[in-house]
XYZ file of C-alpha atoms in Angstrom:
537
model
C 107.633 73.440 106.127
C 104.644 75.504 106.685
C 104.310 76.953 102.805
C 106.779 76.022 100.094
C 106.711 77.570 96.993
C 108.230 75.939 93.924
C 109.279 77.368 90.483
C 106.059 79.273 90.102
C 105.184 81.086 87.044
C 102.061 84.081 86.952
C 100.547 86.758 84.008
C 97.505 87.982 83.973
C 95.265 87.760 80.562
C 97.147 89.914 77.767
C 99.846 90.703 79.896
C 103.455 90.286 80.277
C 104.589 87.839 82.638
C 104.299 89.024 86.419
C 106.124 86.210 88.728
C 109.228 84.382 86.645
C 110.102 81.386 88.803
C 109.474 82.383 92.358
C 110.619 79.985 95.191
C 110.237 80.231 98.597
C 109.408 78.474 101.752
C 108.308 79.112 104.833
C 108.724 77.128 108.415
C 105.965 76.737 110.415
C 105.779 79.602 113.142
C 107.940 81.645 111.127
C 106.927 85.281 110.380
C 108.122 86.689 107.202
C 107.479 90.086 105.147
C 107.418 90.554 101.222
C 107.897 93.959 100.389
C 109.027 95.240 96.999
C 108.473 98.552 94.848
C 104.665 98.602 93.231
C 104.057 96.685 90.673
C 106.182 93.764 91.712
C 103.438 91.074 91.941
C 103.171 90.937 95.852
C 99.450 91.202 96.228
C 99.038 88.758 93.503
C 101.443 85.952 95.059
C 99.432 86.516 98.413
C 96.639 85.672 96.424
C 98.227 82.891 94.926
C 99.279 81.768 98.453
C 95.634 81.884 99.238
C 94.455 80.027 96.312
C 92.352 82.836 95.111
C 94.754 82.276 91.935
C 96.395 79.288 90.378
C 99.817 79.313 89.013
C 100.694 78.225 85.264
C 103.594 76.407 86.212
C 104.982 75.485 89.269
C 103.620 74.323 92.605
C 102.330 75.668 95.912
C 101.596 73.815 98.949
C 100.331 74.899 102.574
C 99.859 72.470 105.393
C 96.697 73.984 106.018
C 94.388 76.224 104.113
C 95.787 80.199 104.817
C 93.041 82.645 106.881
C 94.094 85.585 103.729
C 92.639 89.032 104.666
C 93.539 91.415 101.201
C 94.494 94.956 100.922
C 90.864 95.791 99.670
C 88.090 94.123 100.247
C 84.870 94.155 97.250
C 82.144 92.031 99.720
C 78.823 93.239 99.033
C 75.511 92.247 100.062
C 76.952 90.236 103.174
C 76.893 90.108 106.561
C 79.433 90.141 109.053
C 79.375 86.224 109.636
C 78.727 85.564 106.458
C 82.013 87.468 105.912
C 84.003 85.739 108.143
C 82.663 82.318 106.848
C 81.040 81.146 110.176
C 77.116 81.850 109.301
C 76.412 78.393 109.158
C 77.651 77.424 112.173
C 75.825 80.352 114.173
C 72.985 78.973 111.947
C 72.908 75.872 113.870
C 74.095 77.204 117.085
C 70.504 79.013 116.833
C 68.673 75.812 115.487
C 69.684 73.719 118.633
C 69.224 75.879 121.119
C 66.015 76.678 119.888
C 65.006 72.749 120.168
C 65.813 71.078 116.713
C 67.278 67.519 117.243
C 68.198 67.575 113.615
C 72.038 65.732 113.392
C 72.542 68.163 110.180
C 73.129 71.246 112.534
C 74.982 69.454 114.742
C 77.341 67.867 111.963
C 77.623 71.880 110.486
C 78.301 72.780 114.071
C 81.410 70.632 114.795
C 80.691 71.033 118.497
C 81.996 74.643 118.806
C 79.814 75.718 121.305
C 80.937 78.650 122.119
C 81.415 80.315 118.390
C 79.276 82.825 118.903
C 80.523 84.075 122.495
C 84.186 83.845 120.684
C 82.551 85.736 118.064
C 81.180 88.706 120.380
C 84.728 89.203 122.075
C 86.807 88.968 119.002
C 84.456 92.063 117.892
C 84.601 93.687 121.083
C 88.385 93.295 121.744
C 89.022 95.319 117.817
C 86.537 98.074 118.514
C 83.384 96.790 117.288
C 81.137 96.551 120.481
C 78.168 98.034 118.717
C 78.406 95.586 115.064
C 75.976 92.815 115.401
C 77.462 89.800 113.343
C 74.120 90.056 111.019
C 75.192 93.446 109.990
C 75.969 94.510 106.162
C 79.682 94.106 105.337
C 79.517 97.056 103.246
C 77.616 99.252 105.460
C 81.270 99.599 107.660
C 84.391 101.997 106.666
C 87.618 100.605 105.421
C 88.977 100.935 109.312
C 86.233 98.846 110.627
C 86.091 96.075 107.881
C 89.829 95.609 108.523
C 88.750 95.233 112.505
C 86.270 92.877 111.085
C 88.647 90.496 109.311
C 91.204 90.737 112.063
C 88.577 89.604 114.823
C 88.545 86.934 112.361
C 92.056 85.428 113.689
C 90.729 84.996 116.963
C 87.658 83.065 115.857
C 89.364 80.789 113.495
C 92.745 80.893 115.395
C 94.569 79.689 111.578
C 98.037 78.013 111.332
C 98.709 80.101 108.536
C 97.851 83.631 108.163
C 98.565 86.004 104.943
C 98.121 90.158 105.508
C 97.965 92.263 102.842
C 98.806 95.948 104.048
C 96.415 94.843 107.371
C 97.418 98.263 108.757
C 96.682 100.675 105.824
C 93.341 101.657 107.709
C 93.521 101.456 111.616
C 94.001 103.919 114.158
C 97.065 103.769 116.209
C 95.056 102.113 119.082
C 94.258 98.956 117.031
C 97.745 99.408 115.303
C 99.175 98.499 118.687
C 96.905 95.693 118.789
C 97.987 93.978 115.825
C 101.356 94.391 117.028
C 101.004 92.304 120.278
C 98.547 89.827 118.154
C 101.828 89.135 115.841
C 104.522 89.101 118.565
C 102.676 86.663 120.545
C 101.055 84.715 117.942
C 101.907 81.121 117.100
C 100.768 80.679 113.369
C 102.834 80.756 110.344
C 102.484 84.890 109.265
C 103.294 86.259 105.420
C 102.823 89.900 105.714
C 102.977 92.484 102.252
C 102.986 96.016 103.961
C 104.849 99.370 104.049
C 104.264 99.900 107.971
C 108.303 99.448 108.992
C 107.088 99.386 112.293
C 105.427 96.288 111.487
C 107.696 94.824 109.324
C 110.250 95.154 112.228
C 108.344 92.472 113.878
C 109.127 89.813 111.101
C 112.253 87.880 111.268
C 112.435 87.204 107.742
C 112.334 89.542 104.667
C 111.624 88.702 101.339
C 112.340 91.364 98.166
C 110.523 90.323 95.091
C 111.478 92.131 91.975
C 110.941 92.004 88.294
C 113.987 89.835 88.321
C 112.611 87.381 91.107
C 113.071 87.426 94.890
C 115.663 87.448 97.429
C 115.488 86.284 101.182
C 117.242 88.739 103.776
C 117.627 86.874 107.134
C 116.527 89.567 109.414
C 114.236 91.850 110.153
C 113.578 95.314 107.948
C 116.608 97.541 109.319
C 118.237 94.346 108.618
C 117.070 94.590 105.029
C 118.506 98.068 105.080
C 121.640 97.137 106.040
C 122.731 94.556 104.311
C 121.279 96.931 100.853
C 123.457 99.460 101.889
C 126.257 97.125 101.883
C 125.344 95.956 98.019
C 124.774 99.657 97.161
C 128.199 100.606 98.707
C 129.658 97.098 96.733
C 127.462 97.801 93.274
C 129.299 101.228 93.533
C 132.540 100.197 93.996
C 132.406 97.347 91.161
C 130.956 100.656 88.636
C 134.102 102.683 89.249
C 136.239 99.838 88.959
C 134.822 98.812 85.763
C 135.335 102.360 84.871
C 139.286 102.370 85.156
C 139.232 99.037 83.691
C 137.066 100.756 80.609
C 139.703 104.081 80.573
C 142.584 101.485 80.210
C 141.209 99.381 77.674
C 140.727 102.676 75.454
C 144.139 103.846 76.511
C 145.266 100.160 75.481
C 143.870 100.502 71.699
C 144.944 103.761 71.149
C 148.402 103.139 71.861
C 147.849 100.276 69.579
C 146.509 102.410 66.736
C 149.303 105.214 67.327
C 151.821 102.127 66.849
C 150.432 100.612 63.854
C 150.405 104.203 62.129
C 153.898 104.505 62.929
C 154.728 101.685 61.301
C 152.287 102.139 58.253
C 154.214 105.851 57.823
C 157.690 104.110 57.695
C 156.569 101.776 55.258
C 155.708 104.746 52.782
C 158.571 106.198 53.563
C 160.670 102.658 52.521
C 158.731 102.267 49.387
C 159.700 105.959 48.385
C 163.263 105.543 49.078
C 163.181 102.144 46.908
C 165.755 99.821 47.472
C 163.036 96.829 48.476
C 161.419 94.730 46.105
C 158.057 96.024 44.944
C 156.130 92.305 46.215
C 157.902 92.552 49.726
C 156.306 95.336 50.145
C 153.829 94.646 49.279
C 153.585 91.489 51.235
C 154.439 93.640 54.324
C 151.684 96.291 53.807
C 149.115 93.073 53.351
C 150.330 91.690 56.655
C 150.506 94.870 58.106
C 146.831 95.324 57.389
C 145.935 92.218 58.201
C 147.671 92.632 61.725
C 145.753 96.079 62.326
C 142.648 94.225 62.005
C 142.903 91.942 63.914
C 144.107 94.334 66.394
C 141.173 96.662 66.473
C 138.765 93.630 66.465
C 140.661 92.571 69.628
C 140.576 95.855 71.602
C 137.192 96.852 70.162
C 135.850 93.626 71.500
C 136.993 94.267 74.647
C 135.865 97.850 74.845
C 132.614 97.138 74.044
C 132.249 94.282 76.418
C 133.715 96.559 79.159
C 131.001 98.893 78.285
C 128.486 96.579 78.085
C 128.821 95.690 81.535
C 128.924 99.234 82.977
C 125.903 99.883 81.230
C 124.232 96.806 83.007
C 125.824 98.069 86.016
C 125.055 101.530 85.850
C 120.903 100.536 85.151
C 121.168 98.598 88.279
C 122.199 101.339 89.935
C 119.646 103.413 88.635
C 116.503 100.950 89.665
C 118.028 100.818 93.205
C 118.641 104.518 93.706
C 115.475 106.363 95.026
C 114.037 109.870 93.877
C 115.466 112.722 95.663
C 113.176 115.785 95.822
C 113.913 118.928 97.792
C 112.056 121.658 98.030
C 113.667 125.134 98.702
C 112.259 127.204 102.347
C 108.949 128.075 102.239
C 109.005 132.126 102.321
C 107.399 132.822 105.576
C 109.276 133.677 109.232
C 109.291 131.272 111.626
C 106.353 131.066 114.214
C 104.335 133.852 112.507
C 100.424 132.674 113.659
C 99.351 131.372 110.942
C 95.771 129.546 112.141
C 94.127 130.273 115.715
C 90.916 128.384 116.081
C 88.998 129.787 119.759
C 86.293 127.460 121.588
C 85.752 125.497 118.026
C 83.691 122.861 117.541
C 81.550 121.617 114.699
C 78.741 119.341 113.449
C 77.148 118.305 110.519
C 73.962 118.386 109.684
C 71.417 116.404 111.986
C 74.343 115.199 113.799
C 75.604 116.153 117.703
C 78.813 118.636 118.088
C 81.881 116.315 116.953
C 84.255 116.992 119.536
C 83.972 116.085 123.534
C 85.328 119.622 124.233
C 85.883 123.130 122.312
C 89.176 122.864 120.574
C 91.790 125.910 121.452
C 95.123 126.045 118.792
C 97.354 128.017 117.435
C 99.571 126.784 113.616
C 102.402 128.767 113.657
C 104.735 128.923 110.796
C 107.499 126.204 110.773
C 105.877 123.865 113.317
C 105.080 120.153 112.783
C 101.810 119.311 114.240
C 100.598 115.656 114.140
C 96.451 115.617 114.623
C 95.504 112.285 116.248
C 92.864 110.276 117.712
C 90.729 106.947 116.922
C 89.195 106.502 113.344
C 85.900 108.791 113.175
C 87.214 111.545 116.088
C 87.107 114.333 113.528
C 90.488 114.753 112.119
C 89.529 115.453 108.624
C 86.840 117.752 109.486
C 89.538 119.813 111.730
C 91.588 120.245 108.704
C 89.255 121.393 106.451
C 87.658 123.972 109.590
C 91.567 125.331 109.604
C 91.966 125.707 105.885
C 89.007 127.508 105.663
C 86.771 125.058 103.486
C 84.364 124.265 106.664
C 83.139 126.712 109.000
C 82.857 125.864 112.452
C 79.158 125.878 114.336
C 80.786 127.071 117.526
C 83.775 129.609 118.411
C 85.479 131.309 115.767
C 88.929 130.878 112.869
C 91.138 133.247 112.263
C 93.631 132.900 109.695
C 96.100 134.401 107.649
C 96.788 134.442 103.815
C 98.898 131.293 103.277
C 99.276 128.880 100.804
C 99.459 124.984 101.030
C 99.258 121.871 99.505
C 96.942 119.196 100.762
C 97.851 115.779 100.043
C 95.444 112.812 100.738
C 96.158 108.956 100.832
C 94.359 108.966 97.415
C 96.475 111.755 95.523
C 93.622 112.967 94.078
C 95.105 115.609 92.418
C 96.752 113.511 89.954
C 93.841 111.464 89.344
C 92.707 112.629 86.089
C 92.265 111.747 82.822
C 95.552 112.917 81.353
C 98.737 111.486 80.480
C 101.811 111.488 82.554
C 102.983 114.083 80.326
C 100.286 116.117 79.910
C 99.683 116.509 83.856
C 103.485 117.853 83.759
C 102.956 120.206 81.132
C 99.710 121.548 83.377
C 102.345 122.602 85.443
C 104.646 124.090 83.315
C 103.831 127.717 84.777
C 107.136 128.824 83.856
C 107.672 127.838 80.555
C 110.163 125.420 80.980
C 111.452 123.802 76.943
C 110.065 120.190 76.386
C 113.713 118.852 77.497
C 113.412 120.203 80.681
C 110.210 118.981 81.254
C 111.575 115.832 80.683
C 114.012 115.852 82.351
C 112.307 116.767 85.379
C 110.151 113.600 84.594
C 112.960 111.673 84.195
C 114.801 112.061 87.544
C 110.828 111.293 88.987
C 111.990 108.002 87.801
C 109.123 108.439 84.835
C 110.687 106.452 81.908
C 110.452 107.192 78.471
C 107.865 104.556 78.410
C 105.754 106.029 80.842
C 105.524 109.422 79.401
C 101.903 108.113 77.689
C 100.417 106.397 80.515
C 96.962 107.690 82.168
C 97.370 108.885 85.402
C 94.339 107.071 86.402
C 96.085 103.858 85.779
C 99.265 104.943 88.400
C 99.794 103.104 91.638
C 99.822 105.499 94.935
C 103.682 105.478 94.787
C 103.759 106.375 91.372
C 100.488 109.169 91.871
C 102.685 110.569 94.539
C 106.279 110.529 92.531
C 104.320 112.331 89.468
C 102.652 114.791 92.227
C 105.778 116.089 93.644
C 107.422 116.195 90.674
C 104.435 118.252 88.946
C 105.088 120.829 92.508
C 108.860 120.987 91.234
C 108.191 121.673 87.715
C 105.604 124.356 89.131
C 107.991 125.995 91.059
C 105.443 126.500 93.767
C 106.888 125.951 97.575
C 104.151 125.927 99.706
C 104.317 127.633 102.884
C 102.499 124.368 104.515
C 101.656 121.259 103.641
C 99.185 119.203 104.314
C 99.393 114.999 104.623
C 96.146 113.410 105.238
C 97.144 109.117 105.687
C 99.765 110.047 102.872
C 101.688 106.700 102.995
C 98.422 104.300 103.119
C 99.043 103.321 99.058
C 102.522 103.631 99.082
C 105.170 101.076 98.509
C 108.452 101.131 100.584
C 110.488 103.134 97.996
C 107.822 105.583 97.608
C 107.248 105.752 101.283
C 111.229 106.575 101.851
C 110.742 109.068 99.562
C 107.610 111.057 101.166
C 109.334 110.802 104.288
C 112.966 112.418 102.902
C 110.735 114.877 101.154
C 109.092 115.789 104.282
C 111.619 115.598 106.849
C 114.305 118.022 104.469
C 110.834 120.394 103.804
C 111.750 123.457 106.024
C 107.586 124.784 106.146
C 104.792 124.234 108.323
C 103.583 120.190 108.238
C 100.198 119.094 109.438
C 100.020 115.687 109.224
C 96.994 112.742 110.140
C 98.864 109.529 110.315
C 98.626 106.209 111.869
C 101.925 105.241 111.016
C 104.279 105.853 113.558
C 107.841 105.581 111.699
C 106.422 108.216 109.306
C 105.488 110.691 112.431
C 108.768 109.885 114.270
C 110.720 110.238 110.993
C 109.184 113.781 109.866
C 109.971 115.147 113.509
C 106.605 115.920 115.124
C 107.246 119.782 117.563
C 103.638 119.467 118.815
C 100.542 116.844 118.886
C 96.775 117.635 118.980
C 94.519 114.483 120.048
C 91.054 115.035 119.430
C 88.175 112.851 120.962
C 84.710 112.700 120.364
C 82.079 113.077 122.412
C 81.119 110.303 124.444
C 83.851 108.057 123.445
C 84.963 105.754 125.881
C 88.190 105.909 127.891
C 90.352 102.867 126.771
């Protein structure tokens, strides 16, 4: 085995515990996938794979030390090979050839000659032709630093590897990329990510919930599958448990009609007379005695029947996913909505953005997906159609139309409010507190979670509590807007922006690297942009 895991157990300080006896192992060359709703500890056991963390019980062990490359990255004041942990060796790649004889370089330098020629290609082959190895780490953007860390495989070429949402911030060019990397690559690979065209790849899955995790022997439409199947089984063991619940109740009340028939003739005997006073009596005690023991039986039974529904039924409920739908937005279809004419753009002391003047047209009920590499201006074209930019060349015309613009960040939930208090913002139509509620509860907002800051909420949650807020509003936009809306999602909350989306019937512009998303959401017309002098790959 590449990585076993045995029995471990993980909280963080103050905190309930996170992973409850977690077991797993993994073969070497095998490439797996842990995905599970937000929340679930997978980041954390990555890091524990890693050895970033150390387990309070149990054991973890990895035939060779993991390359780990983590959702977000907090490196500051580094450089690129200091990064990627081969500074010293370029160190005394530089220090030989530049005439020291002293064995210490040559010791730290392991004779890998080449490091820094492997170093230059693994830059140049993820985009990076330009970065010199001595530049700041934190001078990049999130797209390149994740280049940065890839290139990383290449130099080190690891036996095991560990990704933590490695697509959340690459263009669909080095998305491709990655994919080949993992098809073809020999290492041991334990991937947490969202991307289902990634996790398609993996011939393993993994589920890790609050009650522990489950190994799926396929792939992630295998995953589905074999869910559905459970769903479909959970289902039919809740209606079954249902009639068995109806018939027990049935069962005790023809017991109780019974024992009051017999309670009514035995006031009826002891009126006529005739019987002895202590047989009676005696009959009434046993009588009594009988009844009880009776209703203890059936009530027993009844409440163990519903005891196990109930468990049932909340199992149910965690599996089932949040169903939002929208009503049409108002407008006709393909009224012009947007028509930008020779545009282009540029910020201040910079060039014009765009290779060429852009030419389109947004007409209502159309599904436009905006693409091109990281930095080609997608953003910036958004905000020039919605009117919050103005372009330096050509012209925007526009219509009155309203939409909702949702970034990866759901910013619009970030503030500092409760759950409940950001719904209540949104109570334009004076919906009663039940209602409200409600509303929060089918969001799958608990009770519990009424009081919780929205600055604290995960992406999938941010996003849940958005739509939800859009649905207590009663506002249907007549577009909406998705800038990289499934970067911080989880795979529940991801299903959900995608059913959302795809049963929406308005106008969608969407920027997104993620090609199930795009595929799913049913794309009628792309716009690539591409920035001037960017090279032809």
């Amino acid at each position: 085995m590449s990585i076993v895991v045995s029995d471990i157990f993980y909280h963080y300080s103050n905190q309930r515990a996170l992973l409850k006896h977690i077991s797993l192992s993994v073969s070497s060359n095998r490439k797996v996938s842990i995905i599970g709703n937000n929340g679930t500890g997978k980041s954390t056991l990555l890091k524990l794979l890693a050895g970033e963390l150390m387990p309070f019980f149990g054991a973890i062990q990895c035939s060779s030390q993991p390359y780990y490359i983590p959702q977000q990255t907090s490196i500051i004041g580094q450089s690129i090979s200091e990064s990627l942990d081969i500074d010293e060796k370029i160190n005394a790649l530089h220090a030989i050839k530049n005439g020291s004889s002293d064995y210490v370089y040559y010791d730290l330098l392991e004779d890998d000659w080449d490091v820094e020629s492997r170093c230059r290609s693994a830059l140049d082959f993820w985009g990076l032709a330009d970065i010199e190895l001595t530049s700041p780490i934190d001078s990049l953007s999130g797209g390149e630093k994740s280049k940065v860390f890839l290139a990383g495989l290449l130099i080190h070429k690891p036996d095991n590897i560990l990704l933590d949402e490695p697509t959340n911030h690459l263009d669909q060019a080095s998305r491709e990329k990655l994919y080949d990397y993992i098809i073809n690559c020999k290492a041991t690979i334990v991937v947490v990510s969202h991307d289902i065209t990634l996790l398609n790849l993996l011939n393993t899955t993994y589920e890790l919930t609050e009650k522990g995790i489950k190994v799926y022997g396929g792939n992630y439409s295998f995953y589905k599958e074999q869910k559905e199947i459970e769903e479909q089984a959970l289902a039919q063991q809740i209606n079954s448990e249902e009639v068995s619940l109806r018939l027990a109740r049935k069962k005790a009340q023809e017991v109780r009609e019974r024992q009051d028939q017999r309670t009514s003739q035995g006031e009826r005997s002891k009126q006529k007379g005739g019987v002895a006073r202590i047989v009676i009596n005696a009959r009434g005690n046993l009588a009594e005695n009988s009844s009880a023991k009776l209703k203890e039986k059936h009530s027993g039974i009844i409440g163990e029947k519903q005891q196990n529904l109930s468990e049932l039924r909340q199992k149910q409920q965690i599996n089932s996913e949040l169903k939002i739908n929208f009503e049409n937005a108002q407008l006709h279809k393909e009224k012009l909505l947007v028509e930008a004419v020779n545009v282009n753009f540029e910020y201040v002391d910079t060039k014009l953005i765009w290779e060429t003047t852009l030419n389109i047209e947004v007409r209502s009920g159309e599904r436009i997906h905006i693409t091109g590499n990281n930095g080609a201006g997608k953003t910036t074209l958004i905000k020039l159609l919605t009117g919050e930019l103005f372009p330096t060349k050509g012209k925007i015309k526009k219509v009155d139309f309203s939409y909702i613009y949702l970034d990866q960040q759901y910013s619009k939930v970030d503030k500092n409010a409760t759950v409940l208090e950001l719904a209540h913002e949104y109570n334009f139509n004076n919906l009663q507190e039940h209602e409200i509620r409600l509303r929060l509860n089918r969001a799958l907002f608990s009770k519990e979670a009424w009081d919780k800051n929205c600055q604290t909420l995960s992406g999938g949650e941010r996003m849940r509590l958005y739509l939800c807020c859009l649905m207590i509003s009663n506002h249907i936009p007549d577009m909406f807007i998705l800038d990289e809306p499934s970067n911080n999602l989880d795979i529940s909350s991801f299903s959900i922006l995608t059913n959302t989306i795809k049963n929406y019937q308005g106008t969608v512009l969407v920027i997104s690297h993620d090609k199930y998303f795009v595929d799913a959401i049913g794309i009628t017309k792309s716009i690539k942009l591409k920035i001037r002098n960017e090279a032809i790959k």
